[in-house]
Amino acid sequence: MDSLPKLLPVWSNAAEHALADLIDFSVASKYQPDFGGAGVDIETDESGISRCLSLKCHDSRQNKLSARYLTLPFTVPNEVTGAVEPCLQYQLDLNQRIRAFESTISNYRGIIKRKGPFSDAVQKMTKVLNSKKAHKQLKNTAIHQSLLDLMQAQPESFCYRECNWNFTGGCLATVPPGLPNGSILVAHPCGTDLDKLNISEYRSAVAASTEAFLQKKSSLVLKPMDSRQGTIFQVSLRNVQKETACCVRSRNHCRYIHLFGTLDKDPTVLSEFVCDDVLCYTMPSNHIFGELLAVTETGQILLQQCDRTEPSWKASVSHEQPSTNQWWCADFGSHPRHVCYMDRSGLYSLDARRPGSRRHVFCNNRHEAFLKDDFFLFKPNPLNCHQIYLASSRLLSVWDERHSRQPMLTWSHCLQHAPSFLEFTPLQGSEDGSHSDLYITLGSQRSREVAVFHVRQDSPAVQPLSLVPPWHLSRPSDFVKHLEHQGCAVDERVLKRVNAPLIGGCMVECMSGTFSALQLTSYGDIFHQDFVLDGDEPLSSGIWNFSAGCKLLPAHEIKENVEWWTDLVTACDPEYEERPEKLPLLVNHFIDYQVHVLFALDICVLAVMPCCPPHSSLVPLQCCTE
């Protein structure tokens, strides 16, 4: 037990009440979410009850963060070809069509049992489809108009999802600090189809500069060797054995790239992997350079080396609760052959040293800390290989594999929709250069929110401390809201860009006491917000602002910072046109016999429940192919 973390977090108000009586204070799991870094030293008896011995609370006044400004454009606008948002719009439209189709079916339910033209038509078609000569009889079968309406309104897929899970993991990554030349590398997708990889080298601006804290030195673009690779869905960077590894995932393709400390030396693509299935998640190993872990949509976990064409180890897993909203994540644990994977209901681990190993349940959403939350992301703590950060629909929590009964820390991230990317930024926290502070960036694709958490990690034997309450970054659309509130007209193309879903976000450490928060939209545009640590200013001065944007800024001041970007957007983007929603007309169901039989049978099964207006007419089958 001496090697286990010594602190257990509680609610701040619970910690304050504990000050009055430290003799017997039981810490229930429902009180664990922490907002201010309060914790207690504990002992655990044989029954598993944790009792308080003393109280500890970190002095958050030593970590006063001030936002320099609201979020502003950082890079030139990425080139786009159309007015349709490429990441989330299709899924939201599909969700709407699914709801409309199900609503129509629900409205018809029960009326089909009444005798009438529609009921007779459905029964007649059902008999034809079940007969031995269905192929000949279908040619002259009349289809009721309401069945045609249902066929035309049917969505092309019933895969209802809250977000576009292909972008799980995030597309914006930065090399952890520590490069010998002081450079900062940032990688993200670019191009009209987001199929190219942009790698930029930045340096910190001088302390007295009024510009952004990050200044670009150079950049290069890696084009796909095969045009069929398609959109980049995930970009992952890791420092491994003093080398920098980059994994780039598209639909069924993954590239492993070797990056150097500067772009003076071109990155090297060490290997490319093609999978027969859709890739859900890929991650380079944090133990061995040249290794990566991948998981497919069908549950195939693959351990791949760059010098091999076939995986050295693989396993097949399945969902305990299958649904259209399921997705997989996978990463390495505390050992090079300790493989962790997760779906919406649980976090599990496997031993990759031998095939057929039994899975170990790390934690699941039936744990009382989650109250059946869905799980979305996890990543190992870069400062402690035994700990894992896990993001659910409501919480961000820290778990230790040495003591997995309860989370070490828990926050409510307050994101309106599910998180879709999670990044870490270790900071130089002590004079000897060791990383003791960690910034965690957790973002939501759909609600365009990014929550940031600041954690102190002094020793692997002591749990991480929450230094300050989590805060949300200013959104890319905030500067537009300031302009519109003051009567300034904003071009539709600019609105489209700043209101796009987020597909990545990270923190970048700049010079001492400053850092920059970057956000990447689905159009390939990067926005930034700069922060400083005001260690000498008292809290009473009122400058302890986390996200800024709360004070109305003058329009002319905002325009000075964004006009260069808005002018480029209006100059290079195609004209924005409102287009009516395009519903699929599935006439192919009438042309191909086999597909027609299957679909018509499904509709008839549905039609046993639905009905339609009694005065609808019958339409001959052959007329529907026009």
GROMACS .gro file of C-alpha atoms in nm, residues 422-610:
model
  189
  422LEU     CA    1  -0.787   1.481  -2.556
  423GLU     CA    2  -0.434   1.624  -2.551
  424PHE     CA    3  -0.161   1.674  -2.289
  425THR     CA    4   0.094   1.954  -2.253
  426PRO     CA    5   0.367   1.900  -1.990
  427LEU     CA    6   0.518   2.226  -1.862
  428GLN     CA    7   0.858   2.307  -1.717
  429GLY     CA    8   0.750   2.321  -1.356
  430SER     CA    9   1.078   2.307  -1.162
  431GLU     CA   10   1.427   2.451  -1.191
  432ASP     CA   11   1.586   2.118  -1.281
  433GLY     CA   12   1.370   2.101  -1.594
  434SER     CA   13   1.153   1.808  -1.488
  435HIS     CA   14   0.786   1.821  -1.586
  436SER     CA   15   0.571   1.860  -1.278
  437ASP     CA   16   0.278   2.056  -1.425
  438LEU     CA   17   0.041   1.921  -1.686
  439TYR     CA   18  -0.227   2.092  -1.896
  440ILE     CA   19  -0.506   1.866  -2.022
  441THR     CA   20  -0.711   1.983  -2.321
  442LEU     CA   21  -1.052   1.817  -2.365
  443GLY     CA   22  -1.273   1.929  -2.653
  444SER     CA   23  -1.613   1.862  -2.806
  445GLN     CA   24  -1.664   1.847  -3.180
  446ARG     CA   25  -2.032   1.933  -3.187
  447SER     CA   26  -2.063   2.202  -2.919
  448ARG     CA   27  -1.728   2.361  -3.021
  449GLU     CA   28  -1.611   2.377  -2.659
  450VAL     CA   29  -1.265   2.316  -2.516
  451ALA     CA   30  -1.209   2.259  -2.144
  452VAL     CA   31  -0.861   2.296  -1.994
  453PHE     CA   32  -0.739   2.135  -1.670
  454HIS     CA   33  -0.419   2.221  -1.481
  455VAL     CA   34  -0.263   1.943  -1.272
  456ARG     CA   35   0.048   1.927  -1.051
  457GLN     CA   36   0.239   1.595  -1.048
  458ASP     CA   37   0.526   1.602  -0.798
  459SER     CA   38   0.588   1.231  -0.760
  460PRO     CA   39   0.450   0.898  -0.891
  461ALA     CA   40   0.379   0.807  -0.527
  462VAL     CA   41   0.144   1.102  -0.477
  463GLN     CA   42  -0.172   1.156  -0.674
  464PRO     CA   43  -0.195   1.457  -0.909
  465LEU     CA   44  -0.332   1.777  -0.759
  466SER     CA   45  -0.587   1.996  -0.933
  467LEU     CA   46  -0.427   2.340  -0.924
  468VAL     CA   47  -0.718   2.554  -1.041
  469PRO     CA   48  -1.077   2.489  -1.146
  470PRO     CA   49  -1.118   2.375  -1.509
  471TRP     CA   50  -1.206   2.652  -1.753
  472HIS     CA   51  -1.334   2.676  -2.109
  473LEU     CA   52  -1.146   2.849  -2.386
  474SER     CA   53  -1.300   3.131  -2.581
  475ARG     CA   54  -1.465   2.996  -2.898
  476PRO     CA   55  -1.353   3.094  -3.250
  477SER     CA   56  -1.696   3.253  -3.301
  478ASP     CA   57  -1.665   3.490  -3.003
  479PHE     CA   58  -1.511   3.777  -3.199
  480VAL     CA   59  -1.801   3.757  -3.447
  481LYS     CA   60  -2.052   3.782  -3.162
  482HIS     CA   61  -1.878   4.096  -3.037
  483LEU     CA   62  -1.900   4.252  -3.383
  484GLU     CA   63  -2.264   4.157  -3.441
  485HIS     CA   64  -2.364   4.288  -3.099
  486GLN     CA   65  -2.229   4.628  -3.201
  487GLY     CA   66  -2.414   4.631  -3.533
  488CYS     CA   67  -2.128   4.522  -3.760
  489ALA     CA   68  -2.227   4.305  -4.055
  490VAL     CA   69  -2.034   3.978  -4.092
  491ASP     CA   70  -2.008   3.788  -4.419
  492GLU     CA   71  -2.183   3.450  -4.433
  493ARG     CA   72  -1.860   3.281  -4.536
  494VAL     CA   73  -1.688   3.408  -4.223
  495LEU     CA   74  -1.979   3.289  -4.008
  496LYS     CA   75  -1.960   2.947  -4.169
  497ARG     CA   76  -1.591   2.919  -4.087
  498VAL     CA   77  -1.597   3.033  -3.725
  499ASN     CA   78  -1.904   2.821  -3.640
  500ALA     CA   79  -1.757   2.500  -3.783
  501PRO     CA   80  -1.712   2.198  -3.552
  502LEU     CA   81  -1.381   2.152  -3.376
  503ILE     CA   82  -1.165   1.854  -3.472
  504GLY     CA   83  -0.861   1.929  -3.258
  505GLY     CA   84  -0.713   2.141  -2.983
  506CYS     CA   85  -0.396   2.160  -2.775
  507MET     CA   86  -0.189   2.383  -2.550
  508VAL     CA   87   0.160   2.500  -2.649
  509GLU     CA   88   0.415   2.620  -2.396
  510CYS     CA   89   0.585   2.938  -2.513
  511MET     CA   90   0.832   3.146  -2.317
  512SER     CA   91   0.844   3.130  -1.939
  513GLY     CA   92   0.505   3.197  -1.786
  514THR     CA   93   0.311   3.204  -2.113
  515PHE     CA   94   0.135   2.954  -2.333
  516SER     CA   95  -0.099   2.948  -2.630
  517ALA     CA   96  -0.418   2.746  -2.676
  518LEU     CA   97  -0.482   2.630  -3.034
  519GLN     CA   98  -0.814   2.514  -3.182
  520LEU     CA   99  -0.863   2.347  -3.522
  521THR     CA  100  -1.197   2.359  -3.707
  522SER     CA  101  -1.329   2.111  -3.963
  523TYR     CA  102  -1.240   2.356  -4.243
  524GLY     CA  103  -0.872   2.329  -4.148
  525ASP     CA  104  -0.852   2.675  -3.984
  526ILE     CA  105  -0.648   2.725  -3.666
  527PHE     CA  106  -0.739   2.980  -3.398
  528HIS     CA  107  -0.537   3.077  -3.092
  529GLN     CA  108  -0.580   3.229  -2.748
  530ASP     CA  109  -0.279   3.342  -2.544
  531PHE     CA  110  -0.243   3.316  -2.166
  532VAL     CA  111   0.004   3.448  -1.910
  533LEU     CA  112   0.074   3.354  -1.549
  534ASP     CA  113   0.052   3.669  -1.338
  535GLY     CA  114   0.240   3.549  -1.035
  536ASP     CA  115   0.302   3.898  -0.891
  537GLU     CA  116  -0.052   4.030  -0.921
  538PRO     CA  117  -0.299   3.981  -0.632
  539LEU     CA  118  -0.632   3.814  -0.693
  540SER     CA  119  -0.812   4.128  -0.577
  541SER     CA  120  -0.694   4.313  -0.887
  542GLY     CA  121  -0.967   4.140  -1.086
  543ILE     CA  122  -0.747   4.019  -1.371
  544TRP     CA  123  -0.790   3.649  -1.291
  545ASN     CA  124  -0.966   3.579  -1.619
  546PHE     CA  125  -0.968   3.231  -1.767
  547SER     CA  126  -1.154   3.258  -2.095
  548ALA     CA  127  -1.192   3.634  -2.152
  549GLY     CA  128  -1.464   3.741  -2.392
  550CYS     CA  129  -1.694   3.841  -2.106
  551LYS     CA  130  -1.617   4.211  -2.146
  552LEU     CA  131  -1.750   4.378  -2.461
  553LEU     CA  132  -1.455   4.478  -2.678
  554PRO     CA  133  -1.466   4.778  -2.916
  555ALA     CA  134  -1.543   4.681  -3.276
  556HIS     CA  135  -1.246   4.872  -3.419
  557GLU     CA  136  -1.010   4.688  -3.184
  558ILE     CA  137  -1.140   4.348  -3.295
  559LYS     CA  138  -1.126   4.441  -3.663
  560GLU     CA  139  -0.762   4.537  -3.630
  561ASN     CA  140  -0.688   4.179  -3.526
  562VAL     CA  141  -0.915   3.985  -3.764
  563GLU     CA  142  -0.955   4.188  -4.086
  564TRP     CA  143  -0.653   4.025  -4.249
  565TRP     CA  144  -0.820   3.686  -4.201
  566THR     CA  145  -1.179   3.779  -4.291
  567ASP     CA  146  -1.060   3.949  -4.611
  568LEU     CA  147  -0.880   3.630  -4.714
  569VAL     CA  148  -1.190   3.422  -4.641
  570THR     CA  149  -1.419   3.637  -4.855
  571ALA     CA  150  -1.160   3.650  -5.132
  572CYS     CA  151  -1.088   3.278  -5.164
  573ASP     CA  152  -1.412   3.106  -5.059
  574PRO     CA  153  -1.685   3.021  -5.312
  575GLU     CA  154  -2.005   3.221  -5.293
  576TYR     CA  155  -2.229   3.104  -5.012
  577GLU     CA  156  -2.564   2.984  -5.137
  578GLU     CA  157  -2.857   2.848  -4.943
  579ARG     CA  158  -2.946   2.512  -5.091
  580PRO     CA  159  -3.260   2.314  -5.011
  581GLU     CA  160  -3.206   1.993  -4.821
  582LYS     CA  161  -3.140   1.711  -5.064
  583LEU     CA  162  -3.328   1.393  -4.975
  584PRO     CA  163  -3.219   1.069  -5.139
  585LEU     CA  164  -3.460   0.924  -5.397
  586LEU     CA  165  -3.400   0.553  -5.370
  587VAL     CA  166  -3.530   0.445  -5.712
  588ASN     CA  167  -3.264   0.175  -5.726
  589HIS     CA  168  -3.489  -0.031  -5.500
  590PHE     CA  169  -3.728  -0.065  -5.792
  591ILE     CA  170  -3.462  -0.140  -6.053
  592ASP     CA  171  -3.267  -0.417  -5.884
  593TYR     CA  172  -3.492  -0.711  -5.803
  594GLN     CA  173  -3.303  -0.852  -5.505
  595VAL     CA  174  -3.261  -0.519  -5.335
  596HIS     CA  175  -3.624  -0.440  -5.416
  597VAL     CA  176  -3.749  -0.757  -5.253
  598LEU     CA  177  -3.551  -0.698  -4.935
  599PHE     CA  178  -3.648  -0.333  -4.909
  600ALA     CA  179  -4.013  -0.386  -4.998
  601LEU     CA  180  -4.033  -0.662  -4.740
  602ASP     CA  181  -3.887  -0.428  -4.478
  603ILE     CA  182  -4.136  -0.158  -4.571
  604CYS     CA  183  -4.423  -0.405  -4.549
  605VAL     CA  184  -4.307  -0.517  -4.208
  606LEU     CA  185  -4.302  -0.153  -4.103
  607ALA     CA  186  -4.633  -0.101  -4.273
  608VAL     CA  187  -4.795  -0.360  -4.050
  609MET     CA  188  -4.756  -0.087  -3.791
  610PRO     CA  189  -4.803   0.230  -4.001
   0.00000   0.00000   0.00000
